[in-house]
Amino acid sequence: MCSGSFAKCLGISLMPLSIVCVLCNILLLVPGGNSVDSEHITVEVWYFGGILGSGVLMIFPALVFLGLKNNDCCGCCGNESCGRRFAMLSSILFAAVGVAGAGYSVIVSAVAINHGPKCLFQFNDTVQLWDPPFSNGDYLSNKSSWETVCLKPTGVVSWHVSLFSVLLVMGLVQMALCAVQVVNGLLGCLCDSCCGGSDGSV
């Protein structure tokens, strides 16, 4: 398969993943579907792993990958293959940006799942606090405590775990796709493939 065509397929795959990640991050701003004060929102949400890492930083490589199929491969110094190789090389650089962005989202999501959500819980007989009541992911295997420990917002634990888990999985998929494009770009550079006006193929 032509390297440019394959890169376009990767770009098409990355776009909906980026949109899903942005939506998940936005939904995390309303924990449990409830409007709360900003200081009551889990701190990892404000790191915007889904919006910045798997969203904005992923849009650039996705657009570059989409454009490779129709790259005119104008060449340089009269050598058409030079332009082809440069296009594929640039895709490798943008793929690295994508890996970095998705990696950031994965790390933020993993830390958020481990820490748990911020919620109102009974600290002692007389004091209630807005803080993460869990630590070190110990709550993940004890679902019965999710609703009893967190008093408000309602359903915040399942909301938190579900959305950050989606971000974690989507980030890993994005990293894998960008890593595949690094290999594809290297093959495109070495084999000088550029479909569209050329008979070269990989």
GROMACS .gro file of N, CA, C and O in nm, residues 102-178:
model
  308
  102ALA      N    1  -0.048   1.248   2.317
  102ALA     CA    2  -0.125   1.135   2.367
  102ALA      C    3  -0.062   1.080   2.495
  102ALA      O    4  -0.133   1.040   2.588
  103GLY      N    5   0.071   1.079   2.500
  103GLY     CA    6   0.139   1.033   2.621
  103GLY      C    7   0.106   1.119   2.742
  103GLY      O    8   0.086   1.068   2.853
  104TYR      N    9   0.098   1.250   2.720
  104TYR     CA   10   0.060   1.342   2.827
  104TYR      C   11  -0.079   1.309   2.878
  104TYR      O   12  -0.104   1.302   2.999
  105SER      N   13  -0.172   1.285   2.785
  105SER     CA   14  -0.310   1.252   2.823
  105SER      C   15  -0.315   1.121   2.900
  105SER      O   16  -0.389   1.107   2.998
  106VAL      N   17  -0.238   1.022   2.856
  106VAL     CA   18  -0.234   0.892   2.924
  106VAL      C   19  -0.184   0.906   3.067
  106VAL      O   20  -0.241   0.849   3.161
  107ILE      N   21  -0.077   0.982   3.085
  107ILE     CA   22  -0.020   1.001   3.219
  107ILE      C   23  -0.119   1.071   3.311
  107ILE      O   24  -0.140   1.029   3.426
  108VAL      N   25  -0.180   1.179   3.262
  108VAL     CA   26  -0.277   1.253   3.342
  108VAL      C   27  -0.395   1.163   3.379
  108VAL      O   28  -0.441   1.162   3.495
  109SER      N   29  -0.443   1.084   3.285
  109SER     CA   30  -0.556   0.996   3.310
  109SER      C   31  -0.522   0.888   3.412
  109SER      O   32  -0.602   0.858   3.501
  110ALA      N   33  -0.403   0.830   3.399
  110ALA     CA   34  -0.361   0.725   3.492
  110ALA      C   35  -0.350   0.781   3.634
  110ALA      O   36  -0.393   0.717   3.731
  111VAL      N   37  -0.293   0.901   3.647
  111VAL     CA   38  -0.279   0.964   3.778
  111VAL      C   39  -0.417   0.996   3.836
  111VAL      O   40  -0.443   0.975   3.956
  112ALA      N   41  -0.507   1.046   3.751
  112ALA     CA   42  -0.642   1.081   3.796
  112ALA      C   43  -0.718   0.958   3.845
  112ALA      O   44  -0.787   0.963   3.947
  113ILE      N   45  -0.706   0.848   3.773
  113ILE     CA   46  -0.774   0.725   3.814
  113ILE      C   47  -0.716   0.675   3.945
  113ILE      O   48  -0.789   0.627   4.033
  114ASN      N   49  -0.587   0.685   3.961
  114ASN     CA   50  -0.522   0.640   4.084
  114ASN      C   51  -0.563   0.724   4.204
  114ASN      O   52  -0.589   0.671   4.312
  115HIS      N   53  -0.572   0.855   4.185
  115HIS     CA   54  -0.607   0.945   4.295
  115HIS      C   55  -0.755   0.942   4.328
  115HIS      O   56  -0.794   0.962   4.444
  116GLY      N   57  -0.838   0.919   4.228
  116GLY     CA   58  -0.982   0.922   4.249
  116GLY      C   59  -1.037   1.064   4.240
  116GLY      O   60  -0.961   1.161   4.234
  117PRO      N   61  -1.169   1.078   4.239
  117PRO     CA   62  -1.231   1.210   4.222
  117PRO      C   63  -1.233   1.291   4.351
  117PRO      O   64  -1.221   1.237   4.461
  118LYS      N   65  -1.248   1.420   4.333
  118LYS     CA   66  -1.270   1.508   4.448
  118LYS      C   67  -1.420   1.513   4.474
  118LYS      O   68  -1.500   1.534   4.381
  119CYS      N   69  -1.459   1.494   4.597
  119CYS     CA   70  -1.602   1.495   4.629
  119CYS      C   71  -1.622   1.535   4.776
  119CYS      O   72  -1.525   1.545   4.853
  120LEU      N   73  -1.746   1.555   4.813
  120LEU     CA   74  -1.779   1.586   4.952
  120LEU      C   75  -1.793   1.454   5.029
  120LEU      O   76  -1.873   1.368   4.992
  121PHE      N   77  -1.712   1.437   5.132
  121PHE     CA   78  -1.720   1.314   5.211
  121PHE      C   79  -1.712   1.346   5.360
  121PHE      O   80  -1.669   1.454   5.400
  122GLN      N   81  -1.755   1.251   5.438
  122GLN     CA   82  -1.758   1.268   5.583
  122GLN      C   83  -1.620   1.236   5.640
  122GLN      O   84  -1.579   1.120   5.648
  123PHE      N   85  -1.547   1.341   5.679
  123PHE     CA   86  -1.412   1.322   5.731
  123PHE      C   87  -1.415   1.263   5.872
  123PHE      O   88  -1.337   1.174   5.905
  124ASN      N   89  -1.504   1.315   5.955
  124ASN     CA   90  -1.527   1.258   6.089
  124ASN      C   91  -1.672   1.284   6.127
  124ASN      O   92  -1.752   1.322   6.042
  125ASP      N   93  -1.705   1.267   6.252
  125ASP     CA   94  -1.845   1.280   6.294
  125ASP      C   95  -1.902   1.419   6.272
  125ASP      O   96  -2.023   1.436   6.255
  126THR      N   97  -1.815   1.520   6.270
  126THR     CA   98  -1.866   1.658   6.262
  126THR      C   99  -1.818   1.735   6.139
  126THR      O  100  -1.871   1.841   6.109
  127VAL      N  101  -1.717   1.682   6.069
  127VAL     CA  102  -1.657   1.758   5.959
  127VAL      C  103  -1.675   1.687   5.826
  127VAL      O  104  -1.652   1.566   5.814
  128GLN      N  105  -1.718   1.765   5.725
  128GLN     CA  106  -1.726   1.717   5.589
  128GLN      C  107  -1.627   1.795   5.503
  128GLN      O  108  -1.615   1.917   5.517
  129LEU      N  109  -1.556   1.726   5.416
  129LEU     CA  110  -1.454   1.790   5.334
  129LEU      C  111  -1.478   1.766   5.186
  129LEU      O  112  -1.532   1.663   5.145
  130TRP      N  113  -1.433   1.865   5.103
  130TRP     CA  114  -1.427   1.848   4.958
  130TRP      C  115  -1.282   1.814   4.923
  130TRP      O  116  -1.197   1.901   4.914
  131ASP      N  117  -1.255   1.687   4.909
  131ASP     CA  118  -1.120   1.640   4.877
  131ASP      C  119  -1.132   1.500   4.816
  131ASP      O  120  -1.237   1.437   4.826
  132PRO      N  121  -1.025   1.450   4.758
  132PRO     CA  122  -1.026   1.311   4.713
  132PRO      C  123  -1.023   1.219   4.836
  132PRO      O  124  -0.924   1.219   4.910
  133PRO      N  125  -1.127   1.140   4.860
  133PRO     CA  126  -1.130   1.053   4.979
  133PRO      C  127  -1.052   0.923   4.961
  133PRO      O  128  -1.029   0.851   5.057
  134PHE      N  129  -1.015   0.895   4.837
  134PHE     CA  130  -0.944   0.770   4.808
  134PHE      C  131  -0.796   0.798   4.780
  134PHE      O  132  -0.755   0.911   4.760
  135SER      N  133  -0.719   0.691   4.775
  135SER     CA  134  -0.577   0.705   4.743
  135SER      C  135  -0.524   0.574   4.687
  135SER      O  136  -0.572   0.467   4.722
  136ASN      N  137  -0.425   0.586   4.599
  136ASN     CA  138  -0.356   0.469   4.543
  136ASN      C  139  -0.448   0.369   4.475
  136ASN      O  140  -0.420   0.250   4.472
  137GLY      N  141  -0.559   0.418   4.422
  137GLY     CA  142  -0.647   0.332   4.346
  137GLY      C  143  -0.715   0.224   4.427
  137GLY      O  144  -0.771   0.128   4.371
  138ASP      N  145  -0.716   0.237   4.562
  138ASP     CA  146  -0.773   0.132   4.645
  138ASP      C  147  -0.924   0.120   4.631
  138ASP      O  148  -0.983   0.020   4.671
  139TYR      N  149  -0.987   0.221   4.577
  139TYR     CA  150  -1.132   0.221   4.563
  139TYR      C  151  -1.182   0.145   4.440
  139TYR      O  152  -1.299   0.110   4.431
  140LEU      N  153  -1.093   0.119   4.345
  140LEU     CA  154  -1.134   0.060   4.218
  140LEU      C  155  -1.194  -0.079   4.235
  140LEU      O  156  -1.284  -0.118   4.160
  141SER      N  157  -1.145  -0.154   4.330
  141SER     CA  158  -1.195  -0.289   4.352
  141SER      C  159  -1.308  -0.296   4.454
  141SER      O  160  -1.358  -0.403   4.486
  142ASN      N  161  -1.347  -0.179   4.505
  142ASN     CA  162  -1.453  -0.174   4.606
  142ASN      C  163  -1.563  -0.079   4.561
  142ASN      O  164  -1.578   0.031   4.614
  143LYS      N  165  -1.640  -0.124   4.464
  143LYS     CA  166  -1.744  -0.038   4.407
  143LYS      C  167  -1.853  -0.004   4.507
  143LYS      O  168  -1.921   0.098   4.491
  144SER      N  169  -1.871  -0.086   4.607
  144SER     CA  170  -1.977  -0.060   4.705
  144SER      C  171  -1.951   0.069   4.783
  144SER      O  172  -2.044   0.129   4.838
  145SER      N  173  -1.824   0.112   4.787
  145SER     CA  174  -1.790   0.234   4.861
  145SER      C  175  -1.809   0.361   4.779
  145SER      O  176  -1.804   0.471   4.835
  146TRP      N  177  -1.831   0.346   4.649
  146TRP     CA  178  -1.836   0.462   4.562
  146TRP      C  179  -1.948   0.559   4.602
  146TRP      O  180  -1.928   0.680   4.606
  147GLU      N  181  -2.065   0.504   4.628
  147GLU     CA  182  -2.179   0.590   4.659
  147GLU      C  183  -2.188   0.623   4.806
  147GLU      O  184  -2.247   0.724   4.844
  148THR      N  185  -2.130   0.538   4.893
  148THR     CA  186  -2.140   0.562   5.036
  148THR      C  187  -2.036   0.663   5.085
  148THR      O  188  -2.062   0.739   5.178
  149VAL      N  189  -1.919   0.661   5.023
  149VAL     CA  190  -1.814   0.754   5.067
  149VAL      C  191  -1.837   0.894   5.013
  149VAL      O  192  -1.833   0.992   5.087
  150CYS      N  193  -1.859   0.906   4.882
  150CYS     CA  194  -1.882   1.037   4.819
  150CYS      C  195  -2.028   1.076   4.831
  150CYS      O  196  -2.116   1.012   4.772
  151LEU      N  197  -2.053   1.181   4.908
  151LEU     CA  198  -2.190   1.227   4.929
  151LEU      C  199  -2.239   1.314   4.814
  151LEU      O  200  -2.354   1.305   4.772
  152LYS      N  201  -2.151   1.398   4.764
  152LYS     CA  202  -2.182   1.486   4.650
  152LYS      C  203  -2.057   1.501   4.565
  152LYS      O  204  -1.946   1.496   4.618
  153PRO      N  205  -2.068   1.523   4.435
  153PRO     CA  206  -2.187   1.511   4.351
  153PRO      C  207  -2.230   1.365   4.334
  153PRO      O  208  -2.147   1.274   4.345
  154THR      N  209  -2.353   1.344   4.305
  154THR     CA  210  -2.407   1.209   4.290
  154THR      C  211  -2.343   1.140   4.168
  154THR      O  212  -2.335   1.198   4.061
  155GLY      N  213  -2.296   1.018   4.190
  155GLY     CA  214  -2.239   0.939   4.080
  155GLY      C  215  -2.105   0.988   4.031
  155GLY      O  216  -2.062   0.952   3.922
  156VAL      N  217  -2.035   1.067   4.112
  156VAL     CA  218  -1.910   1.128   4.066
  156VAL      C  219  -1.800   1.024   4.045
  156VAL      O  220  -1.715   1.040   3.956
  157VAL      N  221  -1.799   0.917   4.125
  157VAL     CA  222  -1.689   0.820   4.115
  157VAL      C  223  -1.697   0.744   3.982
  157VAL      O  224  -1.597   0.733   3.910
  158SER      N  225  -1.814   0.692   3.949
  158SER     CA  226  -1.828   0.619   3.822
  158SER      C  227  -1.806   0.712   3.703
  158SER      O  228  -1.749   0.672   3.601
  159TRP      N  229  -1.850   0.836   3.715
  159TRP     CA  230  -1.829   0.938   3.612
  159TRP      C  231  -1.679   0.962   3.589
  159TRP      O  232  -1.630   0.961   3.477
  160HIS      N  233  -1.610   0.979   3.699
  160HIS     CA  234  -1.466   1.005   3.698
  160HIS      C  235  -1.389   0.886   3.637
  160HIS      O  236  -1.307   0.903   3.546
  161VAL      N  237  -1.417   0.767   3.687
  161VAL     CA  238  -1.346   0.648   3.640
  161VAL      C  239  -1.376   0.619   3.494
  161VAL      O  240  -1.285   0.589   3.415
  162SER      N  241  -1.501   0.629   3.455
  162SER     CA  242  -1.541   0.598   3.317
  162SER      C  243  -1.476   0.691   3.217
  162SER      O  244  -1.416   0.647   3.117
  163LEU      N  245  -1.484   0.822   3.242
  163LEU     CA  246  -1.433   0.919   3.146
  163LEU      C  247  -1.279   0.918   3.139
  163LEU      O  248  -1.221   0.925   3.030
  164PHE      N  249  -1.215   0.907   3.254
  164PHE     CA  250  -1.069   0.902   3.251
  164PHE      C  251  -1.019   0.770   3.192
  164PHE      O  252  -0.911   0.766   3.132
  165SER      N  253  -1.097   0.663   3.208
  165SER     CA  254  -1.060   0.536   3.146
  165SER      C  255  -1.069   0.546   2.994
  165SER      O  256  -0.983   0.492   2.922
  166VAL      N  257  -1.173   0.615   2.946
  166VAL     CA  258  -1.185   0.636   2.801
  166VAL      C  259  -1.067   0.717   2.751
  166VAL      O  260  -1.007   0.685   2.647
  167LEU      N  261  -1.030   0.823   2.824
  167LEU     CA  262  -0.915   0.904   2.785
  167LEU      C  263  -0.786   0.822   2.785
  167LEU      O  264  -0.701   0.838   2.696
  168LEU      N  265  -0.774   0.734   2.883
  168LEU     CA  266  -0.655   0.649   2.891
  168LEU      C  267  -0.645   0.556   2.770
  168LEU      O  268  -0.540   0.547   2.705
  169VAL      N  269  -0.755   0.490   2.738
  169VAL     CA  270  -0.756   0.396   2.626
  169VAL      C  271  -0.737   0.469   2.493
  169VAL      O  272  -0.658   0.426   2.408
  170MET      N  273  -0.809   0.582   2.476
  170MET     CA  274  -0.797   0.657   2.352
  170MET      C  275  -0.654   0.709   2.333
  170MET      O  276  -0.600   0.710   2.222
  171GLY      N  277  -0.593   0.752   2.443
  171GLY     CA  278  -0.456   0.800   2.436
  171GLY      C  279  -0.359   0.691   2.393
  171GLY      O  280  -0.269   0.714   2.312
  172LEU      N  281  -0.379   0.571   2.445
  172LEU     CA  282  -0.292   0.458   2.407
  172LEU      C  283  -0.311   0.423   2.260
  172LEU      O  284  -0.213   0.393   2.189
  173VAL      N  285  -0.435   0.428   2.213
  173VAL     CA  286  -0.462   0.400   2.071
  173VAL      C  287  -0.396   0.506   1.983
  173VAL      O  288  -0.335   0.475   1.879
  174GLN      N  289  -0.407   0.632   2.024
  174GLN     CA  290  -0.345   0.741   1.948
  174GLN      C  291  -0.193   0.725   1.943
  174GLN      O  292  -0.131   0.746   1.838
  175MET      N  293  -0.133   0.688   2.055
  175MET     CA  294   0.011   0.666   2.057
  175MET      C  295   0.050   0.554   1.961
  175MET      O  296   0.150   0.565   1.888
  176ALA      N  297  -0.029   0.447   1.960
  176ALA     CA  298   0.000   0.335   1.871
  176ALA      C  299  -0.010   0.377   1.724
  176ALA      O  300   0.076   0.341   1.642
  177LEU      N  301  -0.114   0.454   1.690
  177LEU     CA  302  -0.132   0.498   1.551
  177LEU      C  303  -0.018   0.590   1.507
  177LEU      O  304   0.031   0.580   1.393
  178CYS      N  305   0.023   0.680   1.596
  178CYS     CA  306   0.133   0.770   1.562
  178CYS      C  307   0.264   0.693   1.549
  178CYS      O  308   0.348   0.724   1.464
   0.00000   0.00000   0.00000
